[in-house]
Amino acid sequence: MNKLLQYGRELLKLELQEAKKLPDRLGKDFVEACQLILSNKGKVVVSGIGKSGHIGKKIAASLASTGSPAFFMHPSEALHGDLGMITKNDVAILISYSGRAKEFNFILPILSAMNVPVIAITGGLDSPLAKSARAVLDISIEQEACPMGLAPTSSSTNTLLMGDALAIAVMRARGFKEEDFARSHPAGSLGAKLLNHVKDVMRQGDLVPKIPHTATVFDAMLELSRTGVGLVAICQDNNKIAGVFTDGDLRRLLLKNGTLQDSISSVMTSPGFQIPESWKAVEALKSFNDHNITAAPVVNSAGELVGALNIHDLHQAGIS
């Protein structure tokens, strides 16, 4: 076991040692690469083979999710039709540690003829790839962490880090915000928080607990039991809310010797807390926490009852 810990620690130290050299290598070529992506009117096409290809897929995904439309193109498939996916408005990021991947020997002349600028991520600074590129990002290393110097380790880590630096620098230059990130991650927790509005998660139609202002406490109890929201909205004839009555109000009323025949108008809370349907769902959750409540009726811009929302609805929508 001690040997295993030693091997693991040795690898991490070697990779970190190589990675520490990257910040000082960023200069005009890095700026040029960022500007090519920022001014790009098409997509960013990322390509690499072997381990470079695996890292390239991650770089393309990072760019796409941070505001720079991108996709990965396998070099072999590119030579058998996928080059047709590239247009003159695109930018290409080609990844090869040696800079001598044979597939790129066929791809580079075509990109040049189309005037598609190339960003090279490579350790071969005198390679054909580097010489053909508009910007060269240097990921060269002195030593792979693999003891035989065969398996890409330090070099693939440097590639990943350089790709992250490129994607995040461009993202920040764009002024990319949380809301923008959420649009490309709508199924994630961030998307749920930032994209969903109250009207998207509220209960509607027959699921909304509602009784007229002429009703009794008994009517309110039936509606509370039917819907399970935790409150009932008491409405005037024009569907505007006169007040609210909760499960807790019912318990407190009965403990004070109130009766089920009492008029709901005499015991309701008026006008009661209401949530606009235009609010973001995360705003509704904050209001629930601030007011120490778990449910509220939802109103439109005219103040009319259009729905109901409780904290369980928010949690089920992934908002917490």
mmCIF file with all atom_site columns, C-alpha atoms in Angstrom, residues 37-167:
data_model
loop_
_atom_site.group_PDB
_atom_site.id
_atom_site.type_symbol
_atom_site.label_atom_id
_atom_site.label_alt_id
_atom_site.label_comp_id
_atom_site.label_asym_id
_atom_site.label_entity_id
_atom_site.label_seq_id
_atom_site.pdbx_PDB_ins_code
_atom_site.Cartn_x
_atom_site.Cartn_y
_atom_site.Cartn_z
_atom_site.occupancy
_atom_site.B_iso_or_equiv
_atom_site.pdbx_formal_charge
_atom_site.auth_seq_id
_atom_site.auth_comp_id
_atom_site.auth_asym_id
_atom_site.auth_atom_id
_atom_site.pdbx_PDB_model_num
ATOM 1   C CA . ILE A 1 37  ? -12.978 33.034 -30.849 1.00 0.00 ? 37  ILE A CA 1
ATOM 2   C CA . LEU A 1 38  ? -14.558 36.280 -29.663 1.00 0.00 ? 38  LEU A CA 1
ATOM 3   C CA . SER A 1 39  ? -14.791 37.691 -33.188 1.00 0.00 ? 39  SER A CA 1
ATOM 4   C CA . ASN A 1 40  ? -15.838 34.390 -34.703 1.00 0.00 ? 40  ASN A CA 1
ATOM 5   C CA . LYS A 1 41  ? -19.181 34.528 -36.552 1.00 0.00 ? 41  LYS A CA 1
ATOM 6   C CA . GLY A 1 42  ? -19.488 30.767 -36.885 1.00 0.00 ? 42  GLY A CA 1
ATOM 7   C CA . LYS A 1 43  ? -18.547 27.891 -34.605 1.00 0.00 ? 43  LYS A CA 1
ATOM 8   C CA . VAL A 1 44  ? -15.371 26.692 -32.965 1.00 0.00 ? 44  VAL A CA 1
ATOM 9   C CA . VAL A 1 45  ? -14.352 23.321 -34.420 1.00 0.00 ? 45  VAL A CA 1
ATOM 10  C CA . VAL A 1 46  ? -12.124 21.312 -32.090 1.00 0.00 ? 46  VAL A CA 1
ATOM 11  C CA . SER A 1 47  ? -10.177 18.317 -33.384 1.00 0.00 ? 47  SER A CA 1
ATOM 12  C CA . GLY A 1 48  ? -7.585  15.908 -32.075 1.00 0.00 ? 48  GLY A CA 1
ATOM 13  C CA . ILE A 1 49  ? -6.860  12.186 -32.135 1.00 0.00 ? 49  ILE A CA 1
ATOM 14  C CA . GLY A 1 50  ? -6.128  9.714  -29.338 1.00 0.00 ? 50  GLY A CA 1
ATOM 15  C CA . LYS A 1 51  ? -5.843  11.257 -25.891 1.00 0.00 ? 51  LYS A CA 1
ATOM 16  C CA . SER A 1 52  ? -5.806  14.702 -27.514 1.00 0.00 ? 52  SER A CA 1
ATOM 17  C CA . GLY A 1 53  ? -9.186  13.877 -28.979 1.00 0.00 ? 53  GLY A CA 1
ATOM 18  C CA . HIS A 1 54  ? -10.629 12.947 -25.599 1.00 0.00 ? 54  HIS A CA 1
ATOM 19  C CA . ILE A 1 55  ? -9.409  16.227 -24.134 1.00 0.00 ? 55  ILE A CA 1
ATOM 20  C CA . GLY A 1 56  ? -10.635 18.039 -27.248 1.00 0.00 ? 56  GLY A CA 1
ATOM 21  C CA . LYS A 1 57  ? -14.177 16.811 -26.633 1.00 0.00 ? 57  LYS A CA 1
ATOM 22  C CA . LYS A 1 58  ? -14.045 18.317 -23.170 1.00 0.00 ? 58  LYS A CA 1
ATOM 23  C CA . ILE A 1 59  ? -12.683 21.617 -24.501 1.00 0.00 ? 59  ILE A CA 1
ATOM 24  C CA . ALA A 1 60  ? -15.460 21.801 -27.100 1.00 0.00 ? 60  ALA A CA 1
ATOM 25  C CA . ALA A 1 61  ? -18.048 21.084 -24.401 1.00 0.00 ? 61  ALA A CA 1
ATOM 26  C CA . SER A 1 62  ? -16.581 23.777 -22.128 1.00 0.00 ? 62  SER A CA 1
ATOM 27  C CA . LEU A 1 63  ? -16.634 26.350 -24.917 1.00 0.00 ? 63  LEU A CA 1
ATOM 28  C CA . ALA A 1 64  ? -20.204 25.488 -25.899 1.00 0.00 ? 64  ALA A CA 1
ATOM 29  C CA . SER A 1 65  ? -21.507 25.763 -22.343 1.00 0.00 ? 65  SER A CA 1
ATOM 30  C CA . THR A 1 66  ? -19.796 29.101 -21.712 1.00 0.00 ? 66  THR A CA 1
ATOM 31  C CA . GLY A 1 67  ? -21.051 31.084 -24.672 1.00 0.00 ? 67  GLY A CA 1
ATOM 32  C CA . SER A 1 68  ? -18.857 29.980 -27.591 1.00 0.00 ? 68  SER A CA 1
ATOM 33  C CA . PRO A 1 69  ? -20.750 27.585 -29.909 1.00 0.00 ? 69  PRO A CA 1
ATOM 34  C CA . ALA A 1 70  ? -18.410 24.659 -30.533 1.00 0.00 ? 70  ALA A CA 1
ATOM 35  C CA . PHE A 1 71  ? -18.316 21.019 -31.559 1.00 0.00 ? 71  PHE A CA 1
ATOM 36  C CA . PHE A 1 72  ? -15.741 18.238 -31.740 1.00 0.00 ? 72  PHE A CA 1
ATOM 37  C CA . MET A 1 73  ? -14.740 16.768 -35.101 1.00 0.00 ? 73  MET A CA 1
ATOM 38  C CA . HIS A 1 74  ? -12.775 13.513 -35.194 1.00 0.00 ? 74  HIS A CA 1
ATOM 39  C CA . PRO A 1 75  ? -9.832  13.886 -37.616 1.00 0.00 ? 75  PRO A CA 1
ATOM 40  C CA . SER A 1 76  ? -10.440 10.526 -39.296 1.00 0.00 ? 76  SER A CA 1
ATOM 41  C CA . GLU A 1 77  ? -14.115 11.254 -39.830 1.00 0.00 ? 77  GLU A CA 1
ATOM 42  C CA . ALA A 1 78  ? -13.160 14.705 -41.106 1.00 0.00 ? 78  ALA A CA 1
ATOM 43  C CA . LEU A 1 79  ? -11.258 13.058 -43.944 1.00 0.00 ? 79  LEU A CA 1
ATOM 44  C CA . HIS A 1 80  ? -14.318 11.043 -44.891 1.00 0.00 ? 80  HIS A CA 1
ATOM 45  C CA . GLY A 1 81  ? -16.973 13.733 -45.130 1.00 0.00 ? 81  GLY A CA 1
ATOM 46  C CA . ASP A 1 82  ? -17.119 15.607 -41.818 1.00 0.00 ? 82  ASP A CA 1
ATOM 47  C CA . LEU A 1 83  ? -14.970 18.431 -43.198 1.00 0.00 ? 83  LEU A CA 1
ATOM 48  C CA . GLY A 1 84  ? -18.201 19.508 -44.840 1.00 0.00 ? 84  GLY A CA 1
ATOM 49  C CA . MET A 1 85  ? -19.346 20.688 -41.398 1.00 0.00 ? 85  MET A CA 1
ATOM 50  C CA . ILE A 1 86  ? -16.742 23.464 -41.441 1.00 0.00 ? 86  ILE A CA 1
ATOM 51  C CA . THR A 1 87  ? -17.586 26.821 -43.026 1.00 0.00 ? 87  THR A CA 1
ATOM 52  C CA . LYS A 1 88  ? -15.462 29.851 -43.846 1.00 0.00 ? 88  LYS A CA 1
ATOM 53  C CA . ASN A 1 89  ? -16.877 31.631 -40.776 1.00 0.00 ? 89  ASN A CA 1
ATOM 54  C CA . ASP A 1 90  ? -15.519 29.047 -38.329 1.00 0.00 ? 90  ASP A CA 1
ATOM 55  C CA . VAL A 1 91  ? -12.379 28.841 -36.205 1.00 0.00 ? 91  VAL A CA 1
ATOM 56  C CA . ALA A 1 92  ? -10.485 25.564 -35.759 1.00 0.00 ? 92  ALA A CA 1
ATOM 57  C CA . ILE A 1 93  ? -8.656  24.395 -32.651 1.00 0.00 ? 93  ILE A CA 1
ATOM 58  C CA . LEU A 1 94  ? -6.337  21.527 -33.590 1.00 0.00 ? 94  LEU A CA 1
ATOM 59  C CA . ILE A 1 95  ? -4.700  19.534 -30.795 1.00 0.00 ? 95  ILE A CA 1
ATOM 60  C CA . SER A 1 96  ? -1.600  17.399 -31.201 1.00 0.00 ? 96  SER A CA 1
ATOM 61  C CA . TYR A 1 97  ? 1.244   17.229 -28.708 1.00 0.00 ? 97  TYR A CA 1
ATOM 62  C CA . SER A 1 98  ? 3.823   16.497 -31.407 1.00 0.00 ? 98  SER A CA 1
ATOM 63  C CA . GLY A 1 99  ? 2.084   18.701 -33.956 1.00 0.00 ? 99  GLY A CA 1
ATOM 64  C CA . ARG A 1 100 ? 2.659   15.965 -36.505 1.00 0.00 ? 100 ARG A CA 1
ATOM 65  C CA . ALA A 1 101 ? -0.594  13.998 -36.472 1.00 0.00 ? 101 ALA A CA 1
ATOM 66  C CA . LYS A 1 102 ? -0.780  12.676 -40.029 1.00 0.00 ? 102 LYS A CA 1
ATOM 67  C CA . GLU A 1 103 ? -4.500  13.424 -40.364 1.00 0.00 ? 103 GLU A CA 1
ATOM 68  C CA . PHE A 1 104 ? -3.753  17.124 -39.935 1.00 0.00 ? 104 PHE A CA 1
ATOM 69  C CA . ASN A 1 105 ? -1.447  16.994 -42.971 1.00 0.00 ? 105 ASN A CA 1
ATOM 70  C CA . PHE A 1 106 ? -4.592  16.594 -45.075 1.00 0.00 ? 106 PHE A CA 1
ATOM 71  C CA . ILE A 1 107 ? -6.834  18.891 -43.038 1.00 0.00 ? 107 ILE A CA 1
ATOM 72  C CA . LEU A 1 108 ? -4.564  21.945 -42.745 1.00 0.00 ? 108 LEU A CA 1
ATOM 73  C CA . PRO A 1 109 ? -4.337  22.744 -46.499 1.00 0.00 ? 109 PRO A CA 1
ATOM 74  C CA . ILE A 1 110 ? -8.127  22.611 -46.779 1.00 0.00 ? 110 ILE A CA 1
ATOM 75  C CA . LEU A 1 111 ? -8.592  24.939 -43.819 1.00 0.00 ? 111 LEU A CA 1
ATOM 76  C CA . SER A 1 112 ? -6.020  27.284 -45.324 1.00 0.00 ? 112 SER A CA 1
ATOM 77  C CA . ALA A 1 113 ? -7.849  27.331 -48.654 1.00 0.00 ? 113 ALA A CA 1
ATOM 78  C CA . MET A 1 114 ? -11.079 28.207 -46.818 1.00 0.00 ? 114 MET A CA 1
ATOM 79  C CA . ASN A 1 115 ? -9.316  30.961 -44.810 1.00 0.00 ? 115 ASN A CA 1
ATOM 80  C CA . VAL A 1 116 ? -10.342 29.240 -41.583 1.00 0.00 ? 116 VAL A CA 1
ATOM 81  C CA . PRO A 1 117 ? -7.939  30.412 -38.854 1.00 0.00 ? 117 PRO A CA 1
ATOM 82  C CA . VAL A 1 118 ? -6.262  27.670 -36.837 1.00 0.00 ? 118 VAL A CA 1
ATOM 83  C CA . ILE A 1 119 ? -5.428  27.716 -33.144 1.00 0.00 ? 119 ILE A CA 1
ATOM 84  C CA . ALA A 1 120 ? -2.839  25.046 -32.351 1.00 0.00 ? 120 ALA A CA 1
ATOM 85  C CA . ILE A 1 121 ? -2.549  23.453 -28.936 1.00 0.00 ? 121 ILE A CA 1
ATOM 86  C CA . THR A 1 122 ? 0.776   21.656 -29.172 1.00 0.00 ? 122 THR A CA 1
ATOM 87  C CA . GLY A 1 123 ? 4.154   20.965 -27.647 1.00 0.00 ? 123 GLY A CA 1
ATOM 88  C CA . GLY A 1 124 ? 5.801   20.841 -31.060 1.00 0.00 ? 124 GLY A CA 1
ATOM 89  C CA . LEU A 1 125 ? 6.576   24.500 -31.587 1.00 0.00 ? 125 LEU A CA 1
ATOM 90  C CA . ASP A 1 126 ? 8.477   23.825 -34.847 1.00 0.00 ? 126 ASP A CA 1
ATOM 91  C CA . SER A 1 127 ? 5.946   21.315 -36.147 1.00 0.00 ? 127 SER A CA 1
ATOM 92  C CA . PRO A 1 128 ? 3.823   21.625 -39.305 1.00 0.00 ? 128 PRO A CA 1
ATOM 93  C CA . LEU A 1 129 ? 0.778   22.290 -37.111 1.00 0.00 ? 129 LEU A CA 1
ATOM 94  C CA . ALA A 1 130 ? 2.455   25.166 -35.282 1.00 0.00 ? 130 ALA A CA 1
ATOM 95  C CA . LYS A 1 131 ? 3.748   26.697 -38.516 1.00 0.00 ? 131 LYS A CA 1
ATOM 96  C CA . SER A 1 132 ? 0.267   26.611 -40.058 1.00 0.00 ? 132 SER A CA 1
ATOM 97  C CA . ALA A 1 133 ? -1.511  28.149 -37.059 1.00 0.00 ? 133 ALA A CA 1
ATOM 98  C CA . ARG A 1 134 ? -2.541  31.728 -36.448 1.00 0.00 ? 134 ARG A CA 1
ATOM 99  C CA . ALA A 1 135 ? -1.993  31.237 -32.724 1.00 0.00 ? 135 ALA A CA 1
ATOM 100 C CA . VAL A 1 136 ? 0.091   28.584 -30.953 1.00 0.00 ? 136 VAL A CA 1
ATOM 101 C CA . LEU A 1 137 ? -0.636  27.589 -27.347 1.00 0.00 ? 137 LEU A CA 1
ATOM 102 C CA . ASP A 1 138 ? 2.456   25.924 -25.882 1.00 0.00 ? 138 ASP A CA 1
ATOM 103 C CA . ILE A 1 139 ? 1.748   22.830 -23.751 1.00 0.00 ? 139 ILE A CA 1
ATOM 104 C CA . SER A 1 140 ? 5.266   21.362 -23.988 1.00 0.00 ? 140 SER A CA 1
ATOM 105 C CA . ILE A 1 141 ? 6.630   19.358 -21.076 1.00 0.00 ? 141 ILE A CA 1
ATOM 106 C CA . GLU A 1 142 ? 10.010  18.087 -19.950 1.00 0.00 ? 142 GLU A CA 1
ATOM 107 C CA . GLN A 1 143 ? 8.693   14.811 -18.561 1.00 0.00 ? 143 GLN A CA 1
ATOM 108 C CA . GLU A 1 144 ? 5.568   12.699 -18.760 1.00 0.00 ? 144 GLU A CA 1
ATOM 109 C CA . ALA A 1 145 ? 4.441   11.442 -15.359 1.00 0.00 ? 145 ALA A CA 1
ATOM 110 C CA . CYS A 1 146 ? 4.267   7.939  -16.826 1.00 0.00 ? 146 CYS A CA 1
ATOM 111 C CA . PRO A 1 147 ? 7.522   6.255  -15.666 1.00 0.00 ? 147 PRO A CA 1
ATOM 112 C CA . MET A 1 148 ? 8.082   4.853  -19.173 1.00 0.00 ? 148 MET A CA 1
ATOM 113 C CA . GLY A 1 149 ? 7.388   8.235  -20.744 1.00 0.00 ? 149 GLY A CA 1
ATOM 114 C CA . LEU A 1 150 ? 4.808   6.623  -23.004 1.00 0.00 ? 150 LEU A CA 1
ATOM 115 C CA . ALA A 1 151 ? 1.278   7.260  -21.724 1.00 0.00 ? 151 ALA A CA 1
ATOM 116 C CA . PRO A 1 152 ? 0.195   10.904 -22.114 1.00 0.00 ? 152 PRO A CA 1
ATOM 117 C CA . THR A 1 153 ? -0.106  12.201 -18.552 1.00 0.00 ? 153 THR A CA 1
ATOM 118 C CA . SER A 1 154 ? 1.567   15.557 -17.960 1.00 0.00 ? 154 SER A CA 1
ATOM 119 C CA . SER A 1 155 ? 0.947   16.511 -21.595 1.00 0.00 ? 155 SER A CA 1
ATOM 120 C CA . SER A 1 156 ? -2.763  15.672 -21.502 1.00 0.00 ? 156 SER A CA 1
ATOM 121 C CA . THR A 1 157 ? -3.137  17.558 -18.207 1.00 0.00 ? 157 THR A CA 1
ATOM 122 C CA . ASN A 1 158 ? -1.457  20.599 -19.776 1.00 0.00 ? 158 ASN A CA 1
ATOM 123 C CA . THR A 1 159 ? -3.816  20.332 -22.754 1.00 0.00 ? 159 THR A CA 1
ATOM 124 C CA . LEU A 1 160 ? -6.844  20.249 -20.493 1.00 0.00 ? 160 LEU A CA 1
ATOM 125 C CA . LEU A 1 161 ? -5.644  23.220 -18.456 1.00 0.00 ? 161 LEU A CA 1
ATOM 126 C CA . MET A 1 162 ? -4.850  25.277 -21.552 1.00 0.00 ? 162 MET A CA 1
ATOM 127 C CA . GLY A 1 163 ? -8.297  24.547 -22.962 1.00 0.00 ? 163 GLY A CA 1
ATOM 128 C CA . ASP A 1 164 ? -9.930  25.610 -19.706 1.00 0.00 ? 164 ASP A CA 1
ATOM 129 C CA . ALA A 1 165 ? -7.889  28.812 -19.654 1.00 0.00 ? 165 ALA A CA 1
ATOM 130 C CA . LEU A 1 166 ? -9.015  29.599 -23.197 1.00 0.00 ? 166 LEU A CA 1
ATOM 131 C CA . ALA A 1 167 ? -12.702 28.857 -22.558 1.00 0.00 ? 167 ALA A CA 1
#
